[in-house]
Coordinates of C-alpha atoms and ligand atoms in Angstrom, one line a residue:
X1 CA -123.3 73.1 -193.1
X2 CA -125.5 76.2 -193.2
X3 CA -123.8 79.5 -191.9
X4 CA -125.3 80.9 -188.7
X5 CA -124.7 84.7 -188.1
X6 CA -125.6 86.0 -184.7
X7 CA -125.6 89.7 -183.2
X8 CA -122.9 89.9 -180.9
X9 CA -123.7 92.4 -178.0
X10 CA -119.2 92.9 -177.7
X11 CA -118.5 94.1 -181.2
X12 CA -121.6 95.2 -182.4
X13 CA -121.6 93.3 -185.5
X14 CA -123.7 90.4 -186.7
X15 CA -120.8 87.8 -187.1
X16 CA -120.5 84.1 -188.3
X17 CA -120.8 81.9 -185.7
X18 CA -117.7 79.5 -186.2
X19 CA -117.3 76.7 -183.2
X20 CA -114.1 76.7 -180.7
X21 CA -114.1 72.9 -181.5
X22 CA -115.2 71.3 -184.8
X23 CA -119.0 70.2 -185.3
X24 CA -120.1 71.3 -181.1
X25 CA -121.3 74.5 -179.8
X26 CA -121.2 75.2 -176.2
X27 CA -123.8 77.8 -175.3
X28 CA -123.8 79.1 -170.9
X29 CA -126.9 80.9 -170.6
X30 CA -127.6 83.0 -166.9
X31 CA -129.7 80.5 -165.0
X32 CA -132.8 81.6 -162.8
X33 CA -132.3 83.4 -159.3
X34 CA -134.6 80.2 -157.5
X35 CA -135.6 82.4 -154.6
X36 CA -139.6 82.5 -156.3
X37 CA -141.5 81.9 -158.7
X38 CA -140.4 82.1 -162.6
X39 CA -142.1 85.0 -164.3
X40 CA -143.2 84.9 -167.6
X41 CA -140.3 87.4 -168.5
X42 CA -137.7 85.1 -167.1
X43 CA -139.1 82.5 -169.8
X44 CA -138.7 84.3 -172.5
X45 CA -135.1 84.3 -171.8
X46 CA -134.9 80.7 -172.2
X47 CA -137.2 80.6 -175.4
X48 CA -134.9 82.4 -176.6
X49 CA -131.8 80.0 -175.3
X50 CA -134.4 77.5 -176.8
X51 CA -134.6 79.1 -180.2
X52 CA -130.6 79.2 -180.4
X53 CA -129.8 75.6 -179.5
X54 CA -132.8 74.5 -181.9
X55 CA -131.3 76.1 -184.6
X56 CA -127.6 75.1 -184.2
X57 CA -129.0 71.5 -183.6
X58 CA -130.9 72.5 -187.1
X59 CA -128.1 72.6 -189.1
X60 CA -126.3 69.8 -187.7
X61 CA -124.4 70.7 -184.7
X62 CA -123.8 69.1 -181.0
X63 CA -125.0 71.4 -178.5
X64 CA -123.4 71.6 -175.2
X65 CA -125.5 74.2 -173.5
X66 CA -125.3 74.8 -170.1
X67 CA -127.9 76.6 -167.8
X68 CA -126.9 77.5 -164.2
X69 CA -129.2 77.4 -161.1
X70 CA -128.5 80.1 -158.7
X71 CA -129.1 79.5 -155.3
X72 CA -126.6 81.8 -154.0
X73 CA -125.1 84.9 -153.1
X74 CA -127.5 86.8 -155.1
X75 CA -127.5 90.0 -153.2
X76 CA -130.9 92.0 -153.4
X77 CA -128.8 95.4 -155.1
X78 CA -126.1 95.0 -157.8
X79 CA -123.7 97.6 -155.1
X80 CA -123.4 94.1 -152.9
X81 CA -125.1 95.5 -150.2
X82 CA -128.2 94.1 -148.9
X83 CA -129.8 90.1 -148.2
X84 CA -128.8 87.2 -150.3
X85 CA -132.5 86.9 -152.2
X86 CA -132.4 83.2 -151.3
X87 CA -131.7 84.1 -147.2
X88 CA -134.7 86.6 -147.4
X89 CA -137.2 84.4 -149.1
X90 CA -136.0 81.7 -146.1
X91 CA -136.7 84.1 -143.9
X92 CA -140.0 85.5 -145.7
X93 CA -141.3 81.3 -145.7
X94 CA -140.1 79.9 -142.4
X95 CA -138.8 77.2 -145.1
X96 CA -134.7 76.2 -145.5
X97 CA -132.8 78.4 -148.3
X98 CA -132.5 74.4 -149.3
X99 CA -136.0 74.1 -149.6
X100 CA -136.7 76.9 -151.1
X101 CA -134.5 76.3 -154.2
X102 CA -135.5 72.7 -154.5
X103 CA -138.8 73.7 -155.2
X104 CA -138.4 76.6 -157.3
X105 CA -135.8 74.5 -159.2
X106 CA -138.6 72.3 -159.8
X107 CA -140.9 74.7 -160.7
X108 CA -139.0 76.4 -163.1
X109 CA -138.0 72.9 -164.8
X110 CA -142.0 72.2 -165.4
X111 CA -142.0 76.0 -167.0
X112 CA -139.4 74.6 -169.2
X113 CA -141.3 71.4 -170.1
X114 CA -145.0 73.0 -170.3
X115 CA -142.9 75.6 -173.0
X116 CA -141.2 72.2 -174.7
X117 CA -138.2 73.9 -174.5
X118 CA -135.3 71.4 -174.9
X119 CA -133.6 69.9 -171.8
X120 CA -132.2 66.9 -173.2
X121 CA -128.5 66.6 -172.3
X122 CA -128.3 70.0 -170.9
X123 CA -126.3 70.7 -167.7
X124 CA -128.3 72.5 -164.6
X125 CA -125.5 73.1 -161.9
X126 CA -126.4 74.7 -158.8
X127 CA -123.9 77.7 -157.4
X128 CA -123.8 75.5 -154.4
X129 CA -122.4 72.9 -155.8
X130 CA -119.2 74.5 -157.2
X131 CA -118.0 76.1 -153.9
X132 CA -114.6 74.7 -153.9
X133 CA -114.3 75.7 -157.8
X134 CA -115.3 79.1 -157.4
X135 CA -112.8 79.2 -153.7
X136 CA -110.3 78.2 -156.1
X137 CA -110.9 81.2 -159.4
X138 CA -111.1 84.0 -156.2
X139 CA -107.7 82.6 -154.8
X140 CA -106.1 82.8 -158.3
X141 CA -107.5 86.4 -158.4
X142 CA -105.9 87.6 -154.8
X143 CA -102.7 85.7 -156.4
X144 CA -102.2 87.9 -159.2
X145 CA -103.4 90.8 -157.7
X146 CA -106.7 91.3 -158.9
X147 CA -108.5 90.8 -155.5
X148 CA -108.8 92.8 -151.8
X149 CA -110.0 92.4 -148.5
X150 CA -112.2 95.0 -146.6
X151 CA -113.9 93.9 -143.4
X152 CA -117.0 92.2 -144.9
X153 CA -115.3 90.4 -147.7
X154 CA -113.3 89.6 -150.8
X155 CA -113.4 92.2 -153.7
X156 CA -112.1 91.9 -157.4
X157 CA -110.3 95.0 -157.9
X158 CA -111.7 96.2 -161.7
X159 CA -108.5 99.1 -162.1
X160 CA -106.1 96.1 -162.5
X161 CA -108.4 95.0 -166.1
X162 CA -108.3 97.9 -168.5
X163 CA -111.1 96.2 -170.5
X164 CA -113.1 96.8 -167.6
X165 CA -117.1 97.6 -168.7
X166 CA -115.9 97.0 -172.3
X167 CA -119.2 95.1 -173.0
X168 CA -121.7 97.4 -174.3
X169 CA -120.0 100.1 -173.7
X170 CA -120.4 101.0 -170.1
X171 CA -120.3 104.4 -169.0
X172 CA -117.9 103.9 -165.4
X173 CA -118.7 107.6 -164.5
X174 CA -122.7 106.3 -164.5
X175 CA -122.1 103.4 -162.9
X176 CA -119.7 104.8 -160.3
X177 CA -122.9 107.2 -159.4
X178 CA -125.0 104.1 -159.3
X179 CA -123.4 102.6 -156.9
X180 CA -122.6 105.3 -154.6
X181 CA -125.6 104.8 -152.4
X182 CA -125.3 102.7 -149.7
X183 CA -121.8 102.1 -150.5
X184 CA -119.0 100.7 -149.0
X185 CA -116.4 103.0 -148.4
X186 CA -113.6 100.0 -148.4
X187 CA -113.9 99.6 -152.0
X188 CA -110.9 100.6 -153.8
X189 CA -113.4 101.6 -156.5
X190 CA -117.4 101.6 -156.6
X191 CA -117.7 98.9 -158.8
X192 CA -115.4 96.7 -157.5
X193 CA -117.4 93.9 -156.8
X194 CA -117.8 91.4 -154.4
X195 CA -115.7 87.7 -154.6
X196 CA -116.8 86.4 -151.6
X197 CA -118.7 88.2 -148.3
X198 CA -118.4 87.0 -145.0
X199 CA -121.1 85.8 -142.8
X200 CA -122.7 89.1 -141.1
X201 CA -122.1 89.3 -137.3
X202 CA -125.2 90.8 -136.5
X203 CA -128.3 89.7 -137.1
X204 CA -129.9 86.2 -137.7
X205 CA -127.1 83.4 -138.5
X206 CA -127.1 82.8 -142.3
X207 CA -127.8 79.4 -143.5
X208 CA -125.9 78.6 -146.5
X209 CA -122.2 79.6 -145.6
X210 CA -118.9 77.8 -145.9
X211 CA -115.3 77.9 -144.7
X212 CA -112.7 79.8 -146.6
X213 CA -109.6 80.7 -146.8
X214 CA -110.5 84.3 -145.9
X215 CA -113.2 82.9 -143.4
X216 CA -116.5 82.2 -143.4
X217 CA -119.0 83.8 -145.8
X218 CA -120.3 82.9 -149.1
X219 CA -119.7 83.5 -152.7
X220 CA -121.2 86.6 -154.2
X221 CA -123.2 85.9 -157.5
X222 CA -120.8 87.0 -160.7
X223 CA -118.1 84.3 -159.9
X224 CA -120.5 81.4 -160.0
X225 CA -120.9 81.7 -163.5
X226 CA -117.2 82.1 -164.1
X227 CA -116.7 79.2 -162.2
X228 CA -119.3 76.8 -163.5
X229 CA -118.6 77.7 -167.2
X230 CA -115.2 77.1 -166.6
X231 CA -115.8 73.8 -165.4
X232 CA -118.3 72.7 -168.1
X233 CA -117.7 74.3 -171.1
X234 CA -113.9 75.3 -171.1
X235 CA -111.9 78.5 -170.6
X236 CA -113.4 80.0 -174.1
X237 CA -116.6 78.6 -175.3
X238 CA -118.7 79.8 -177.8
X239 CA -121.8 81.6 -176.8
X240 CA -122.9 83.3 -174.0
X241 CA -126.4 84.9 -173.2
X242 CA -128.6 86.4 -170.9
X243 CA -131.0 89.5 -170.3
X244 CA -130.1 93.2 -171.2
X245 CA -130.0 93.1 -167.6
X246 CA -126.9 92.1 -167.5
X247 CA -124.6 93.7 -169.4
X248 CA -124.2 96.6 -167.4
X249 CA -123.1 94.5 -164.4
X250 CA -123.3 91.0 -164.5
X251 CA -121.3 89.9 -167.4
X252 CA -119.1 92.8 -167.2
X253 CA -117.5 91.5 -164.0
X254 CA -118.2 88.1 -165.4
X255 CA -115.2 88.6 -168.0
X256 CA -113.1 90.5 -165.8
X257 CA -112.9 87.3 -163.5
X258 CA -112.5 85.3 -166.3
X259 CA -110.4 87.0 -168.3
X260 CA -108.2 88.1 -165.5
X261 CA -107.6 84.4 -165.0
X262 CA -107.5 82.9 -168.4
X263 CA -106.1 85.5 -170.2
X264 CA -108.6 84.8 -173.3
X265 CA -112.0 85.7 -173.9
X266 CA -114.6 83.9 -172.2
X267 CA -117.0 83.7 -175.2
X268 CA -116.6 84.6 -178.4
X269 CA -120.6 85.7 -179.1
X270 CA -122.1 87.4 -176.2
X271 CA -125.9 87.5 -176.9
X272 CA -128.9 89.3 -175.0
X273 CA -132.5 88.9 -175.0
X274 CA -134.6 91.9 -174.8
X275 CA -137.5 92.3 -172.3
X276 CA -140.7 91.1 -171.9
X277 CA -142.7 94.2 -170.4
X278 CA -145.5 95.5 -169.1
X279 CA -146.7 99.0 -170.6
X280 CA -145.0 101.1 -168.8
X281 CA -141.8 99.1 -166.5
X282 CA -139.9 95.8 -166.7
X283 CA -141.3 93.1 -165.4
X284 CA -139.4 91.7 -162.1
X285 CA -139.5 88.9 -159.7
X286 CA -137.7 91.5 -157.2
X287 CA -140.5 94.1 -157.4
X288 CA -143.5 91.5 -157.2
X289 CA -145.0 92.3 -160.3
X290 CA -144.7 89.5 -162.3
X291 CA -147.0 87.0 -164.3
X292 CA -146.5 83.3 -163.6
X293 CA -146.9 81.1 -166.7
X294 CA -149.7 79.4 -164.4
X295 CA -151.6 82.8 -164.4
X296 CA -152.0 82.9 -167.8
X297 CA -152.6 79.1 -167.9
X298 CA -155.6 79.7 -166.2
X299 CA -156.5 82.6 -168.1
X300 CA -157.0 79.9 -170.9
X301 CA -153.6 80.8 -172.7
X302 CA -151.8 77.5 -173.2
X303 CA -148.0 78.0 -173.0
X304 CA -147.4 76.5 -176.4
X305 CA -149.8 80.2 -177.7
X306 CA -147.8 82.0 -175.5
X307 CA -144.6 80.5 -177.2
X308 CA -146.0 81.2 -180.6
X309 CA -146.8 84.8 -178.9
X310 CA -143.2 85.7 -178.4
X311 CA -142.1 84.4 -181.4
X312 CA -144.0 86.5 -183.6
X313 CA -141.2 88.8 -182.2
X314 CA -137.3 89.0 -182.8
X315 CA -135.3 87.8 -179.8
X316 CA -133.9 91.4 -179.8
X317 CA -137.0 93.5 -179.7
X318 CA -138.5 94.0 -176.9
X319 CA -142.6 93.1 -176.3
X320 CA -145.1 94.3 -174.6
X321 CA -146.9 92.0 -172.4
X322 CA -150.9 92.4 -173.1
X323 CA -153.7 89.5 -172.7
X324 CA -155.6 90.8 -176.0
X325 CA -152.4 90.4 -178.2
X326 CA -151.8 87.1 -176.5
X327 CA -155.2 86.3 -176.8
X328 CA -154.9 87.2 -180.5
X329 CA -151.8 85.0 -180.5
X330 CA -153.7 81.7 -179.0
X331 CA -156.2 82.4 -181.9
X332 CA -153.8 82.3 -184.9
X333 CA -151.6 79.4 -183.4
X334 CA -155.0 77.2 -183.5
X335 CA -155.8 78.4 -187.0
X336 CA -152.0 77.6 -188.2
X337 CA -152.9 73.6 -186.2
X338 CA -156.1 73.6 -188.3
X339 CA -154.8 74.6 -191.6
X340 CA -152.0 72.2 -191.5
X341 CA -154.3 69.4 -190.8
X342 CA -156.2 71.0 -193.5
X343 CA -153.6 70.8 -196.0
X344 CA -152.5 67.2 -194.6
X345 CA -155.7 66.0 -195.7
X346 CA -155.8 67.9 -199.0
X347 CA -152.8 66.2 -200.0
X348 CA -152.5 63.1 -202.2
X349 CA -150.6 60.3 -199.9
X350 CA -148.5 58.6 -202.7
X351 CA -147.7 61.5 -205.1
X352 CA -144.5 62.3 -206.2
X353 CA -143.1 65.5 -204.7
X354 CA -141.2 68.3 -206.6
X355 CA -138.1 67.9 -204.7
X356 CA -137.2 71.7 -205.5
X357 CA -139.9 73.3 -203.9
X358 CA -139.6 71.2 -200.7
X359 CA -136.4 71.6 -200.7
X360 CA -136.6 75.8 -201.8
X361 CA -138.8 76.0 -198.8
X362 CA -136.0 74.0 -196.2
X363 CA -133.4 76.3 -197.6
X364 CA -135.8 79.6 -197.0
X365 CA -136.6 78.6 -193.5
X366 CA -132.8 77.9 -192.4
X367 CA -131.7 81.1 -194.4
X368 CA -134.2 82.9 -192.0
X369 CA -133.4 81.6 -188.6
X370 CA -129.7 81.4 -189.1
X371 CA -130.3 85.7 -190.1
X372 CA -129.5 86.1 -185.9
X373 CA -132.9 83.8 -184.9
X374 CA -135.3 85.6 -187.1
X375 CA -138.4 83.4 -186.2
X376 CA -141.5 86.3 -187.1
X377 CA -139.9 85.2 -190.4
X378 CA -139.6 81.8 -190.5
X379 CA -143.9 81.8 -188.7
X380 CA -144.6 84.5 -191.6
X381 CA -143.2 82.0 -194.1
X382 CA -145.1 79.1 -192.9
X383 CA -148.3 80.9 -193.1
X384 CA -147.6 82.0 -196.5
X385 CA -146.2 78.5 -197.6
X386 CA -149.2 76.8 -196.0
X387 CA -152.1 79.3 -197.2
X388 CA -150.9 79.4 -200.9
X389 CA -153.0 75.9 -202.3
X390 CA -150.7 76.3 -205.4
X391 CA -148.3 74.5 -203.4
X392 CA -149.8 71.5 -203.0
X393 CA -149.7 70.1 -206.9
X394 CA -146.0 69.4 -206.0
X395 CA -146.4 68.0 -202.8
X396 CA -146.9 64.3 -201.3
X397 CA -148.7 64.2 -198.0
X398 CA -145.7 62.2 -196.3
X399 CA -142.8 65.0 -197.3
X400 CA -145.4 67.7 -196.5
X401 CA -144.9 65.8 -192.9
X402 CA -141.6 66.2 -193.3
X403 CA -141.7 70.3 -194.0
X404 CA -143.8 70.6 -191.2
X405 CA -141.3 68.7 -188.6
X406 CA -138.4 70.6 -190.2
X407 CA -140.3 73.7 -189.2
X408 CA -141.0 72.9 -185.7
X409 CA -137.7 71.6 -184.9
X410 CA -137.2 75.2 -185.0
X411 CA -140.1 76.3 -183.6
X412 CA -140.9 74.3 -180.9
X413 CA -144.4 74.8 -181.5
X414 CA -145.5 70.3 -181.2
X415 CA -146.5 71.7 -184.8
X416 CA -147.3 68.0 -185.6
X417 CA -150.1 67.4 -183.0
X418 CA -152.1 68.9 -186.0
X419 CA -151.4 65.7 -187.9
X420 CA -153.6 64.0 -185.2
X421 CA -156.3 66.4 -185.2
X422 CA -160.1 65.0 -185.6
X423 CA -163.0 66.9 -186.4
X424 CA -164.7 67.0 -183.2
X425 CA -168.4 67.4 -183.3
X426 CA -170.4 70.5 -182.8
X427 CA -172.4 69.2 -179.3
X428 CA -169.3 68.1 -177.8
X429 CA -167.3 71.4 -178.3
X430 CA -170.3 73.2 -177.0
X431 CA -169.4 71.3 -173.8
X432 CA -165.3 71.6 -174.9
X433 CA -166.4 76.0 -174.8
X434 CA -168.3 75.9 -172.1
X435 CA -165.7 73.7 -169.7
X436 CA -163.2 76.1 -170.9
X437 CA -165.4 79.2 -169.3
X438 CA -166.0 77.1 -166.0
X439 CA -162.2 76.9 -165.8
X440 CA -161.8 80.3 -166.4
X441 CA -163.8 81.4 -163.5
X442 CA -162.2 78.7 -161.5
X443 CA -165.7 76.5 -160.9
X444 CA -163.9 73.3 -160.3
X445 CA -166.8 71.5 -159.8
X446 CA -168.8 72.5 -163.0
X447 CA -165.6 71.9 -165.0
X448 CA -165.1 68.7 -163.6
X449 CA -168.3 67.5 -164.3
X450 CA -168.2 69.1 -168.0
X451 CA -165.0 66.5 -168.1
X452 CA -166.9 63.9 -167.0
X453 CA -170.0 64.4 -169.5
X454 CA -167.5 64.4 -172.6
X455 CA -165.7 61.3 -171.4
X456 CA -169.3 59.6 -171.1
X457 CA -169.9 60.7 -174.8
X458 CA -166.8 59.4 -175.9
X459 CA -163.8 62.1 -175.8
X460 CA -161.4 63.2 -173.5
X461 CA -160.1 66.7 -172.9
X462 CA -156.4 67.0 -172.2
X463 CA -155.0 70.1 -170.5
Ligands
LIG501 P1 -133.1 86.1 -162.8 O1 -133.8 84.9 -162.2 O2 -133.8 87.3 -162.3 O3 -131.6 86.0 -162.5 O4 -133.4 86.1 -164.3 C1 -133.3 85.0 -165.2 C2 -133.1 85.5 -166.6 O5 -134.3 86.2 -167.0 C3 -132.0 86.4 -166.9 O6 -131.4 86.1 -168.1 C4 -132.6 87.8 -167.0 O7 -131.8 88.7 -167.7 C5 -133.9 87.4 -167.7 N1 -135.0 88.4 -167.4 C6 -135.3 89.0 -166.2 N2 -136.4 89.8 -166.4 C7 -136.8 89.7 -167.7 C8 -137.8 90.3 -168.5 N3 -138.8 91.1 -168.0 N4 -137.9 90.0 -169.8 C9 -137.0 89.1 -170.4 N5 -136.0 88.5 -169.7 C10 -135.9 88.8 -168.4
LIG502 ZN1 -124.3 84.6 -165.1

């Protein structure tokens, strides 16, 4: 089996990724916050997810991935002060905090699908559905000593673990700072954080609370994902990722919990994803700012483009969000469709391939992806591969197929739709262009009957 090295955000170091149990990687990746809308940030994180199970799969592992939906104790600022996001956008709606996640659930698993990122067989558990689990982890924590009470909840207490803030390197004096506005003044520490809050006493009765042992509240965010990792992957599993976003914070007090409890490490590869931009500031569901996939959709940017857009970068560099580039991007993905139905029918069907070359190309293309994800690479490669008629002496047109599926198992880029391709005449993608404009400036009617002209000649256009 090929040797996948990965950049792993603890130690710094690119390391070999070597599985807790023979032949099956787990992976827990930080699920969506399902208060609103997915932005097109928020899916990069999970191309990038994507891109990691693909290539484990790739060289011939079971993947166990698991991706959590939080519908929970999200608190609006990392200090745990402040509304539950999922309580305010109830609020904001008039809708249930039950509604309001079923639909955003929904949403974001038709984000998933429309990017053909991989779902089969992975796990989606809500936060509310591991109450009990997550009761049980904080009562463990107050039984050895790692846990407080103040008036308005349960606390993990960070001075009884050392390692405290040991991902990335946190600076405590700058978080400490951080967290000193708005603070509570019961915290033993300022970044303590929160294991369970009680229901407020003021104000409008909170919808999703439960009984407890220290009374009625909720769970605060971090101890979800200790709890439902736990559960589904094990006490140590072997990858764990997320946005920059969370190292500071997040996964810090993640591994305190877990640690605290387990004494072992709850991953052995942390990895992050860098952001997806605008010019100037993150993007951010919080701040209202954000790009839906839909937006672009109907900006005439198909998500598959806008996959191929952010793979042209690494997982770790951050991109800047811009409609030309993207535009650019939609371009050159159509060009690499047409050039491999180009080559397809180039190629003689019953030759003999070189079974080197195919196989020298498999071995470059798993060489660059197992280099920590490096899929600019693997799309530069292709394009070389595929441009370079030299090639195709050696080549049959079935195990060209085959080099072309290899590719996009990787990729995720339905690659082998361009084996379907037919030339489509000039007058009907006149009509094809100009349906695409009407959509563009949202003329419904024009675009529907655009549809309806095509069909009558023949074709059909699918979104
Ligand atoms: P949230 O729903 O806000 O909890 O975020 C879901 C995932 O998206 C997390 O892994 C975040 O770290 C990640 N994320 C949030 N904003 C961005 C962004 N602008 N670019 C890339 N990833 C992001
Ligand atoms: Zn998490």
């Amino acid at each position: 089996m090929a040797i996948i090295k990965l950049y792993n955000t603890l130690t710094k170091n690119t390391e070999v990724l070597t599985p807790v149990h023979e032949g099956k990687v787990g992976m827990y990746h930080c699920g969506p916050t399902v208060y609103d809308y997915p932005h097109i940030g928020n899916i990069r994180a999970y191309t990038f997810a994507d891109t990691l199970r693909r290539t484990c799969e790739h060289v011939g592992y079971e993947v166990d991935q698991v991706i959590n939906i939080t519908d929970v104790g999200h608190i609006v600022a990392d200090a745990d002060t402040g509304e539950d996001k999922m309580e305010k956008s109830a609020h904001k709606s008039g809708k249930s905090a039950q509604e309001i996640a079923n639909y955003f659930t929904e949403v974001f698993m038709q984000n998933l699908s429309d990017m053909n990122i991989k779902t089969e067989g992975t796990h989606f558990p809500r936060a509310t559905g591991y109450i009990d689990e997550q009761i049980e982890l904080i009562l463990h924590l107050e039984q050895h000593g790692h846990a407080y009470t103040t008036s308005d909840g349960v606390y993990f207490n960070v001075a009884t673990f050392p390692d405290y803030g040991k991902l990335g390197n946190i600076d405590l004096k700058g978080l400490e700072a951080g967290h000193r506005i708005g603070e509570n003044d019961e915290k033993k520490t300022p970044y303590d954080f929160a294991l369970w809050k009680f229901s407020p006493t003021d104000g409008p009765k909170r919808q999703q609370e439960w009984p407890s042992p220290w009374g009625t509240g909720f769970p605060g965010w971090h101890i979800e994902c200790s709890a439902m990792s736990q559960q589904i992957l094990g006490e140590t599993f072997d990858i764990h990722t997320g946005g920059i976003d969370h190292i500071p914070v997040h996964h810090n007090n993640e591994i305190a919990q877990s640690e605290c409890i387990s004494h072992k490490p709850l991953t052995n590869i942390w990895m992050h994803g860098a952001f997806l931009n605008w010019k100037d500031r993150k993007m951010s569901k919080s701040d209202g700012t954000f790009t839906r996939l839909q937006d672009i959709v109907e900006k005439g940017i198909s998500p598959l483009a806008f996959r191929y857009f952010l793979l042209q970068s690494k997982y770790r560099q951050e991109v800047v969000f811009d409609m030309e580039v993207l535009e650019a991007s939609q371009t050159a993905y159509k060009r690499l469709l047409a050039r491999i139905k180009a080559v397809l029918d180039m190629l003689p069907a019953n030759a003999e391939s070189s079974v080197s070359a195919l196989q020298k190309a498999k071995n470059t293309i798993t060489e660059m992806i197992c280099d920590d994800l490096n899929t600019p690479q693997v799309l530069a490669f292709t394009w070389e591969f595929i441009k370079d008629d030299q090639q195709f002496n050696q080549l049959s047109q079935s195990d060209f197929k085959k080099l072309i599926e290899n590719i996009d198992s990787l990729l995720g880029l339905r690659l082998t739709e361009a084996f379907k391709i037919i030339e489509i005449p000039e007058h009907i993608q006149i009509l094809i262009d100009a349906r695409s404009k009407a959509r563009q400036e949202k003329n419904w009617t024009e675009s529907d009957r655009l549809r309806e002209e095509i069909k009558s000649l023949g074709f059909e256009v699918r979104d």
